[in-house]
Amino acid sequence: MIAVASSPAQSPELEADITAALATVVDPELDQPITELGFVRSVLIDDDGVTVHLRLPTSFCAPNFAYLMASDAVDALRRVPGVGVVTVLLDDHHDSDKINAGLAANAGYVGTFGNEADQDLDELRRTFQRKAHTAAMERCVMALLRSTGKTIEEMPGLTLWHLPGGPKKDALLRRRTDIGLGIRPEDLVLVDDDGVPVPPDAAPMRLRFAKAVRISVEGNAHFCRGLLTTRYDDDDPLATRITNTRRTR
């Protein structure tokens, strides 16, 4: 949800490009864009560039997650043509000063946290990308079971071609791409994180596990939205305010 304060002389295209760029930044644990979660507090576009303020549901959200989202926001915004200088600031977090200084200096995760950087961010990202794939796979398989007369025992032979088009399939394809799995029509749907097919006798257990992962991801997202709404008692705490003072050229 976006609230815009700009004059007719300003460029709506740049605002749209910036919003679209921020929408590509995903909370790794919740597998949802930070724009939908209400984590983008404000966007200021001026003649020098763009300044974005981020916020999280609590002041003690994991610093590695916080840094990852803030760093991803910087990278996404820098890819916007004509954006100018990019500044991303994390508000109201116990490591805000450290993270903001590291981002400003382009210090990277290790350069920002030093000895406190106890986990490689690439591996952290991959861990949650695998969980996101597992949840997306379960959504697709269970939707197909509910809409057809097929049984769980038949699911090991299910291919991507069998899945109906729509948001669930699109999400699964994106998440398979994220972890390096194929997206050809003949590729099997029910696989593990390495793309190894699940045998028929293991299908029920794999789907029960996948359901638990999906419920955990969705439950955490709902919980975080509630925390954010409680923490920031605004008229619309999930909204982003965009202010554009850049003069047209």
PDB file of C-alpha atoms in Angstrom:
ATOM      1  CA  MET A   1       0.000   0.000   0.000  1.00  0.00           C
ATOM      2  CA  ILE A   2       1.478   3.297  -1.108  1.00  0.00           C
ATOM      3  CA  ALA A   3       0.613   6.851  -0.092  1.00  0.00           C
ATOM      4  CA  VAL A   4       2.153   9.368  -2.499  1.00  0.00           C
ATOM      5  CA  ALA A   5       2.827  13.051  -1.903  1.00  0.00           C
ATOM      6  CA  SER A   6       4.076  14.595  -5.139  1.00  0.00           C
ATOM      7  CA  SER A   7       3.188  17.412  -7.482  1.00  0.00           C
ATOM      8  CA  PRO A   8       1.948  16.906 -11.069  1.00  0.00           C
ATOM      9  CA  ALA A   9       5.339  18.112 -12.303  1.00  0.00           C
ATOM     10  CA  GLN A  10       7.107  15.082 -10.887  1.00  0.00           C
ATOM     11  CA  SER A  11       7.790  11.896 -12.806  1.00  0.00           C
ATOM     12  CA  PRO A  12       5.430   9.048 -11.886  1.00  0.00           C
ATOM     13  CA  GLU A  13       7.584   6.638 -13.912  1.00  0.00           C
ATOM     14  CA  LEU A  14      10.502   6.938 -11.493  1.00  0.00           C
ATOM     15  CA  GLU A  15       8.195   6.436  -8.519  1.00  0.00           C
ATOM     16  CA  ALA A  16       6.789   3.311 -10.150  1.00  0.00           C
ATOM     17  CA  ASP A  17      10.272   1.984 -10.957  1.00  0.00           C
ATOM     18  CA  ILE A  18      11.442   2.522  -7.380  1.00  0.00           C
ATOM     19  CA  THR A  19       8.358   0.857  -5.943  1.00  0.00           C
ATOM     20  CA  ALA A  20       8.781  -2.082  -8.330  1.00  0.00           C
ATOM     21  CA  ALA A  21      12.445  -2.415  -7.352  1.00  0.00           C
ATOM     22  CA  LEU A  22      11.616  -2.517  -3.649  1.00  0.00           C
ATOM     23  CA  ALA A  23       8.931  -5.117  -4.328  1.00  0.00           C
ATOM     24  CA  THR A  24      11.666  -7.512  -5.518  1.00  0.00           C
ATOM     25  CA  VAL A  25      13.236  -7.469  -2.048  1.00  0.00           C
ATOM     26  CA  VAL A  26      11.931 -10.414  -0.041  1.00  0.00           C
ATOM     27  CA  ASP A  27      12.080 -11.163   3.657  1.00  0.00           C
ATOM     28  CA  PRO A  28      14.061 -14.423   3.521  1.00  0.00           C
ATOM     29  CA  GLU A  29      12.226 -16.032   6.413  1.00  0.00           C
ATOM     30  CA  LEU A  30       8.699 -14.953   5.467  1.00  0.00           C
ATOM     31  CA  ASP A  31       9.102 -15.302   1.682  1.00  0.00           C
ATOM     32  CA  GLN A  32       7.135 -12.124   0.999  1.00  0.00           C
ATOM     33  CA  PRO A  33       8.129  -8.739  -0.453  1.00  0.00           C
ATOM     34  CA  ILE A  34       9.057  -6.092   2.105  1.00  0.00           C
ATOM     35  CA  THR A  35       6.557  -3.769   0.413  1.00  0.00           C
ATOM     36  CA  GLU A  36       3.682  -6.123   1.254  1.00  0.00           C
ATOM     37  CA  LEU A  37       4.899  -6.688   4.809  1.00  0.00           C
ATOM     38  CA  GLY A  38       4.940  -2.961   5.587  1.00  0.00           C
ATOM     39  CA  PHE A  39       8.706  -2.885   6.094  1.00  0.00           C
ATOM     40  CA  VAL A  40       9.195   0.104   3.768  1.00  0.00           C
ATOM     41  CA  ARG A  41       8.413   3.072   5.957  1.00  0.00           C
ATOM     42  CA  SER A  42       9.049   5.926   3.531  1.00  0.00           C
ATOM     43  CA  VAL A  43      10.627   6.855   0.209  1.00  0.00           C
ATOM     44  CA  LEU A  44      11.990  10.312  -0.547  1.00  0.00           C
ATOM     45  CA  ILE A  45      12.924  11.126  -4.142  1.00  0.00           C
ATOM     46  CA  ASP A  46      14.829  14.366  -4.667  1.00  0.00           C
ATOM     47  CA  ASP A  47      17.256  15.853  -7.167  1.00  0.00           C
ATOM     48  CA  ASP A  48      20.181  13.921  -5.673  1.00  0.00           C
ATOM     49  CA  GLY A  49      18.648  10.474  -5.512  1.00  0.00           C
ATOM     50  CA  VAL A  50      16.400   8.357  -3.310  1.00  0.00           C
ATOM     51  CA  THR A  51      16.331   7.797   0.441  1.00  0.00           C
ATOM     52  CA  VAL A  52      14.416   4.825   1.791  1.00  0.00           C
ATOM     53  CA  HIS A  53      13.637   4.155   5.443  1.00  0.00           C
ATOM     54  CA  LEU A  54      12.987   0.553   6.442  1.00  0.00           C
ATOM     55  CA  ARG A  55      11.442  -0.719   9.663  1.00  0.00           C
ATOM     56  CA  LEU A  56      10.890  -4.159  11.160  1.00  0.00           C
ATOM     57  CA  PRO A  57       8.281  -5.614  13.538  1.00  0.00           C
ATOM     58  CA  THR A  58      10.626  -5.497  16.562  1.00  0.00           C
ATOM     59  CA  SER A  59      13.899  -3.854  17.530  1.00  0.00           C
ATOM     60  CA  PHE A  60      15.483  -7.266  18.051  1.00  0.00           C
ATOM     61  CA  CYS A  61      14.760  -8.913  14.692  1.00  0.00           C
ATOM     62  CA  ALA A  62      17.780 -10.995  13.659  1.00  0.00           C
ATOM     63  CA  PRO A  63      20.572  -8.643  12.505  1.00  0.00           C
ATOM     64  CA  ASN A  64      21.547 -10.949   9.621  1.00  0.00           C
ATOM     65  CA  PHE A  65      17.986 -10.857   8.245  1.00  0.00           C
ATOM     66  CA  ALA A  66      17.831  -7.094   8.753  1.00  0.00           C
ATOM     67  CA  TYR A  67      21.135  -6.533   6.958  1.00  0.00           C
ATOM     68  CA  LEU A  68      20.187  -8.875   4.130  1.00  0.00           C
ATOM     69  CA  MET A  69      16.950  -7.020   3.385  1.00  0.00           C
ATOM     70  CA  ALA A  70      18.544  -3.586   3.663  1.00  0.00           C
ATOM     71  CA  SER A  71      21.464  -4.614   1.437  1.00  0.00           C
ATOM     72  CA  ASP A  72      19.116  -6.182  -1.110  1.00  0.00           C
ATOM     73  CA  ALA A  73      17.122  -2.936  -1.158  1.00  0.00           C
ATOM     74  CA  VAL A  74      20.283  -0.967  -1.950  1.00  0.00           C
ATOM     75  CA  ASP A  75      21.176  -3.348  -4.786  1.00  0.00           C
ATOM     76  CA  ALA A  76      17.638  -3.282  -6.220  1.00  0.00           C
ATOM     77  CA  LEU A  77      17.432   0.499  -6.156  1.00  0.00           C
ATOM     78  CA  ARG A  78      20.840   0.977  -7.760  1.00  0.00           C
ATOM     79  CA  ARG A  79      19.553  -0.921 -10.786  1.00  0.00           C
ATOM     80  CA  VAL A  80      16.802   1.676 -11.383  1.00  0.00           C
ATOM     81  CA  PRO A  81      17.809   3.903 -14.340  1.00  0.00           C
ATOM     82  CA  GLY A  82      18.368   7.527 -13.393  1.00  0.00           C
ATOM     83  CA  VAL A  83      17.749   6.993  -9.696  1.00  0.00           C
ATOM     84  CA  GLY A  84      20.849   8.888  -8.537  1.00  0.00           C
ATOM     85  CA  VAL A  85      22.409   8.366  -5.099  1.00  0.00           C
ATOM     86  CA  VAL A  86      20.794   5.519  -3.162  1.00  0.00           C
ATOM     87  CA  THR A  87      20.512   5.708   0.627  1.00  0.00           C
ATOM     88  CA  VAL A  88      18.790   2.992   2.641  1.00  0.00           C
ATOM     89  CA  LEU A  89      18.356   3.446   6.383  1.00  0.00           C
ATOM     90  CA  LEU A  90      17.059   0.927   8.891  1.00  0.00           C
ATOM     91  CA  ASP A  91      15.041   2.575  11.674  1.00  0.00           C
ATOM     92  CA  ASP A  92      14.353   1.516  15.258  1.00  0.00           C
ATOM     93  CA  HIS A  93      16.576  -1.593  15.362  1.00  0.00           C
ATOM     94  CA  HIS A  94      19.172  -2.320  18.031  1.00  0.00           C
ATOM     95  CA  ASP A  95      21.814  -2.553  15.283  1.00  0.00           C
ATOM     96  CA  SER A  96      20.505   0.331  13.151  1.00  0.00           C
ATOM     97  CA  ASP A  97      23.636   2.462  13.552  1.00  0.00           C
ATOM     98  CA  LYS A  98      25.953  -0.402  12.663  1.00  0.00           C
ATOM     99  CA  ILE A  99      23.904  -1.574   9.681  1.00  0.00           C
ATOM    100  CA  ASN A 100      23.384   1.941   8.315  1.00  0.00           C
ATOM    101  CA  ALA A 101      27.090   2.737   8.607  1.00  0.00           C
ATOM    102  CA  GLY A 102      28.004  -0.521   6.875  1.00  0.00           C
ATOM    103  CA  LEU A 103      25.589   0.121   4.019  1.00  0.00           C
ATOM    104  CA  ALA A 104      26.870   3.689   3.567  1.00  0.00           C
ATOM    105  CA  ALA A 105      30.457   2.424   3.418  1.00  0.00           C
ATOM    106  CA  ASN A 106      29.626  -0.526   1.121  1.00  0.00           C
ATOM    107  CA  ALA A 107      31.377  -2.626   3.749  1.00  0.00           C
ATOM    108  CA  GLY A 108      29.479  -5.858   3.141  1.00  0.00           C
ATOM    109  CA  TYR A 109      28.129  -8.131   5.870  1.00  0.00           C
ATOM    110  CA  VAL A 110      31.473  -9.217   7.296  1.00  0.00           C
ATOM    111  CA  GLY A 111      32.857  -5.696   7.109  1.00  0.00           C
ATOM    112  CA  THR A 112      29.793  -4.424   8.956  1.00  0.00           C
ATOM    113  CA  PHE A 113      29.633  -6.996  11.748  1.00  0.00           C
ATOM    114  CA  GLY A 114      33.214  -8.303  11.940  1.00  0.00           C
ATOM    115  CA  ASN A 115      33.503 -11.220  14.355  1.00  0.00           C
ATOM    116  CA  GLU A 116      29.756 -11.087  14.959  1.00  0.00           C
ATOM    117  CA  ALA A 117      29.119 -12.243  11.375  1.00  0.00           C
ATOM    118  CA  ASP A 118      28.644 -15.856  12.389  1.00  0.00           C
ATOM    119  CA  GLN A 119      26.911 -17.123   9.255  1.00  0.00           C
ATOM    120  CA  ASP A 120      27.496 -16.627   5.555  1.00  0.00           C
ATOM    121  CA  LEU A 121      24.597 -14.664   4.070  1.00  0.00           C
ATOM    122  CA  ASP A 122      24.607 -16.645   0.837  1.00  0.00           C
ATOM    123  CA  GLU A 123      24.024 -19.872   2.769  1.00  0.00           C
ATOM    124  CA  LEU A 124      21.381 -18.185   4.916  1.00  0.00           C
ATOM    125  CA  ARG A 125      19.591 -17.000   1.801  1.00  0.00           C
ATOM    126  CA  ARG A 126      19.773 -20.451   0.242  1.00  0.00           C
ATOM    127  CA  THR A 127      18.368 -22.098   3.378  1.00  0.00           C
ATOM    128  CA  PHE A 128      15.246 -19.967   3.229  1.00  0.00           C
ATOM    129  CA  GLN A 129      14.972 -20.248  -0.552  1.00  0.00           C
ATOM    130  CA  ARG A 130      14.739 -24.014  -0.058  1.00  0.00           C
ATOM    131  CA  LYS A 131      12.000 -23.555   2.509  1.00  0.00           C
ATOM    132  CA  ALA A 132      10.155 -21.224   0.133  1.00  0.00           C
ATOM    133  CA  HIS A 133      10.371 -23.857  -2.611  1.00  0.00           C
ATOM    134  CA  THR A 134       9.068 -26.552  -0.261  1.00  0.00           C
ATOM    135  CA  ALA A 135       6.076 -24.411   0.728  1.00  0.00           C
ATOM    136  CA  ALA A 136       5.314 -23.459  -2.894  1.00  0.00           C
ATOM    137  CA  MET A 137       5.495 -27.104  -3.956  1.00  0.00           C
ATOM    138  CA  GLU A 138       3.041 -28.129  -1.243  1.00  0.00           C
ATOM    139  CA  ARG A 139       0.576 -25.405  -2.255  1.00  0.00           C
ATOM    140  CA  CYS A 140       0.585 -26.612  -5.859  1.00  0.00           C
ATOM    141  CA  VAL A 141       0.294 -30.305  -5.048  1.00  0.00           C
ATOM    142  CA  MET A 142      -2.490 -29.868  -2.494  1.00  0.00           C
ATOM    143  CA  ALA A 143      -4.423 -27.535  -4.801  1.00  0.00           C
ATOM    144  CA  LEU A 144      -4.278 -30.187  -7.508  1.00  0.00           C
ATOM    145  CA  LEU A 145      -5.403 -32.912  -5.098  1.00  0.00           C
ATOM    146  CA  ARG A 146      -8.375 -30.803  -4.032  1.00  0.00           C
ATOM    147  CA  SER A 147      -9.440 -30.063  -7.599  1.00  0.00           C
ATOM    148  CA  THR A 148      -9.007 -33.556  -9.067  1.00  0.00           C
ATOM    149  CA  GLY A 149      -9.617 -37.141  -8.081  1.00  0.00           C
ATOM    150  CA  LYS A 150      -5.922 -37.912  -7.851  1.00  0.00           C
ATOM    151  CA  THR A 151      -4.310 -39.427  -4.754  1.00  0.00           C
ATOM    152  CA  ILE A 152      -1.088 -38.613  -2.948  1.00  0.00           C
ATOM    153  CA  GLU A 153       0.390 -41.870  -4.214  1.00  0.00           C
ATOM    154  CA  GLU A 154       0.056 -40.564  -7.781  1.00  0.00           C
ATOM    155  CA  MET A 155       1.902 -37.336  -7.046  1.00  0.00           C
ATOM    156  CA  PRO A 156       5.468 -38.641  -7.617  1.00  0.00           C
ATOM    157  CA  GLY A 157       4.638 -38.797 -11.349  1.00  0.00           C
ATOM    158  CA  LEU A 158       3.282 -35.240 -11.434  1.00  0.00           C
ATOM    159  CA  THR A 159       5.134 -32.926 -13.817  1.00  0.00           C
ATOM    160  CA  LEU A 160       5.101 -29.157 -14.138  1.00  0.00           C
ATOM    161  CA  TRP A 161       3.031 -29.591 -17.309  1.00  0.00           C
ATOM    162  CA  HIS A 162       0.198 -31.072 -15.206  1.00  0.00           C
ATOM    163  CA  LEU A 163      -0.059 -27.998 -12.992  1.00  0.00           C
ATOM    164  CA  PRO A 164      -2.681 -25.436 -14.042  1.00  0.00           C
ATOM    165  CA  GLY A 165      -1.412 -21.946 -14.736  1.00  0.00           C
ATOM    166  CA  GLY A 166      -1.831 -19.268 -12.123  1.00  0.00           C
ATOM    167  CA  PRO A 167      -0.124 -17.561  -9.184  1.00  0.00           C
ATOM    168  CA  LYS A 168       0.694 -20.800  -7.347  1.00  0.00           C
ATOM    169  CA  LYS A 169       2.466 -22.313 -10.344  1.00  0.00           C
ATOM    170  CA  ASP A 170       4.230 -19.027 -11.136  1.00  0.00           C
ATOM    171  CA  ALA A 171       5.487 -18.867  -7.545  1.00  0.00           C
ATOM    172  CA  LEU A 172       6.731 -22.452  -7.713  1.00  0.00           C
ATOM    173  CA  LEU A 173       8.596 -21.815 -10.957  1.00  0.00           C
ATOM    174  CA  ARG A 174      10.305 -18.755  -9.483  1.00  0.00           C
ATOM    175  CA  ARG A 175      11.359 -20.635  -6.396  1.00  0.00           C
ATOM    176  CA  ARG A 176      12.639 -23.600  -8.396  1.00  0.00           C
ATOM    177  CA  THR A 177      14.732 -21.162 -10.424  1.00  0.00           C
ATOM    178  CA  ASP A 178      16.079 -19.606  -7.216  1.00  0.00           C
ATOM    179  CA  ILE A 179      17.563 -22.909  -6.043  1.00  0.00           C
ATOM    180  CA  GLY A 180      18.671 -24.137  -9.454  1.00  0.00           C
ATOM    181  CA  LEU A 181      15.922 -26.639 -10.268  1.00  0.00           C
ATOM    182  CA  GLY A 182      14.585 -27.119 -13.780  1.00  0.00           C
ATOM    183  CA  ILE A 183      11.350 -25.566 -14.984  1.00  0.00           C
ATOM    184  CA  ARG A 184      10.779 -27.625 -18.128  1.00  0.00           C
ATOM    185  CA  PRO A 185       7.247 -28.967 -18.583  1.00  0.00           C
ATOM    186  CA  GLU A 186       8.478 -32.551 -18.123  1.00  0.00           C
ATOM    187  CA  ASP A 187      10.282 -31.850 -14.833  1.00  0.00           C
ATOM    188  CA  LEU A 188       8.794 -33.570 -11.801  1.00  0.00           C
ATOM    189  CA  VAL A 189       7.058 -31.442  -9.180  1.00  0.00           C
ATOM    190  CA  LEU A 190       7.569 -33.594  -6.094  1.00  0.00           C
ATOM    191  CA  VAL A 191      11.321 -33.429  -5.514  1.00  0.00           C
ATOM    192  CA  ASP A 192      13.668 -32.654  -2.660  1.00  0.00           C
ATOM    193  CA  ASP A 193      15.805 -29.526  -2.409  1.00  0.00           C
ATOM    194  CA  ASP A 194      18.408 -31.035  -4.727  1.00  0.00           C
ATOM    195  CA  GLY A 195      15.875 -32.024  -7.378  1.00  0.00           C
ATOM    196  CA  VAL A 196      15.901 -35.730  -6.492  1.00  0.00           C
ATOM    197  CA  PRO A 197      12.468 -37.282  -7.163  1.00  0.00           C
ATOM    198  CA  VAL A 198      10.478 -38.386  -4.129  1.00  0.00           C
ATOM    199  CA  PRO A 199       9.607 -42.113  -4.352  1.00  0.00           C
ATOM    200  CA  PRO A 200       5.934 -43.089  -4.060  1.00  0.00           C
ATOM    201  CA  ASP A 201       6.249 -44.553  -0.567  1.00  0.00           C
ATOM    202  CA  ALA A 202       7.872 -41.352   0.703  1.00  0.00           C
ATOM    203  CA  ALA A 203       5.375 -38.956  -0.876  1.00  0.00           C
ATOM    204  CA  PRO A 204       2.967 -38.723   2.110  1.00  0.00           C
ATOM    205  CA  MET A 205       5.824 -37.953   4.508  1.00  0.00           C
ATOM    206  CA  ARG A 206       7.353 -35.390   2.144  1.00  0.00           C
ATOM    207  CA  LEU A 207       4.022 -33.595   1.812  1.00  0.00           C
ATOM    208  CA  ARG A 208       3.412 -33.632   5.574  1.00  0.00           C
ATOM    209  CA  PHE A 209       6.825 -32.065   6.085  1.00  0.00           C
ATOM    210  CA  ALA A 210       6.152 -29.537   3.321  1.00  0.00           C
ATOM    211  CA  LYS A 211       2.821 -28.613   4.907  1.00  0.00           C
ATOM    212  CA  ALA A 212       4.550 -27.964   8.233  1.00  0.00           C
ATOM    213  CA  VAL A 213       7.055 -25.692   6.486  1.00  0.00           C
ATOM    214  CA  ARG A 214       4.306 -23.814   4.650  1.00  0.00           C
ATOM    215  CA  ILE A 215       2.242 -23.308   7.824  1.00  0.00           C
ATOM    216  CA  SER A 216       5.328 -22.055   9.649  1.00  0.00           C
ATOM    217  CA  VAL A 217       6.173 -19.530   6.918  1.00  0.00           C
ATOM    218  CA  GLU A 218       2.608 -18.241   6.623  1.00  0.00           C
ATOM    219  CA  GLY A 219       2.128 -18.151  10.397  1.00  0.00           C
ATOM    220  CA  ASN A 220       5.312 -16.165  10.922  1.00  0.00           C
ATOM    221  CA  ALA A 221       4.275 -13.666   8.244  1.00  0.00           C
ATOM    222  CA  HIS A 222       0.885 -13.164   9.903  1.00  0.00           C
ATOM    223  CA  PHE A 223       2.533 -12.789  13.313  1.00  0.00           C
ATOM    224  CA  CYS A 224       5.048 -10.231  12.027  1.00  0.00           C
ATOM    225  CA  ARG A 225       2.323  -8.138  10.426  1.00  0.00           C
ATOM    226  CA  GLY A 226       0.535  -8.094  13.769  1.00  0.00           C
ATOM    227  CA  LEU A 227       3.687  -7.047  15.609  1.00  0.00           C
ATOM    228  CA  LEU A 228       4.358  -4.274  13.090  1.00  0.00           C
ATOM    229  CA  THR A 229       0.799  -2.989  13.359  1.00  0.00           C
ATOM    230  CA  THR A 230       1.052  -2.955  17.146  1.00  0.00           C
ATOM    231  CA  ARG A 231       4.473  -1.308  17.173  1.00  0.00           C
ATOM    232  CA  TYR A 232       3.580   1.431  14.713  1.00  0.00           C
ATOM    233  CA  ASP A 233       0.135   2.649  15.649  1.00  0.00           C
ATOM    234  CA  ASP A 234      -0.371   4.671  12.462  1.00  0.00           C
ATOM    235  CA  ASP A 235      -3.566   5.170  10.497  1.00  0.00           C
ATOM    236  CA  ASP A 236      -2.253   2.562   8.050  1.00  0.00           C
ATOM    237  CA  PRO A 237       0.907   0.987   9.510  1.00  0.00           C
ATOM    238  CA  LEU A 238       1.518  -1.223   6.476  1.00  0.00           C
ATOM    239  CA  ALA A 239       1.542   1.721   4.064  1.00  0.00           C
ATOM    240  CA  THR A 240       4.610   3.326   2.490  1.00  0.00           C
ATOM    241  CA  ARG A 241       4.739   7.096   2.109  1.00  0.00           C
ATOM    242  CA  ILE A 242       6.440   8.305  -1.060  1.00  0.00           C
ATOM    243  CA  THR A 243       7.483  11.955  -1.351  1.00  0.00           C
ATOM    244  CA  ASN A 244       8.835  13.163  -4.694  1.00  0.00           C
ATOM    245  CA  THR A 245      10.467  16.594  -4.885  1.00  0.00           C
ATOM    246  CA  ARG A 246      12.624  15.876  -7.916  1.00  0.00           C
ATOM    247  CA  ARG A 247      12.276  18.504 -10.612  1.00  0.00           C
ATOM    248  CA  THR A 248      11.576  17.294 -14.123  1.00  0.00           C
ATOM    249  CA  ARG A 249      14.475  17.677 -16.542  1.00  0.00           C
TER     250      ARG A 249
END
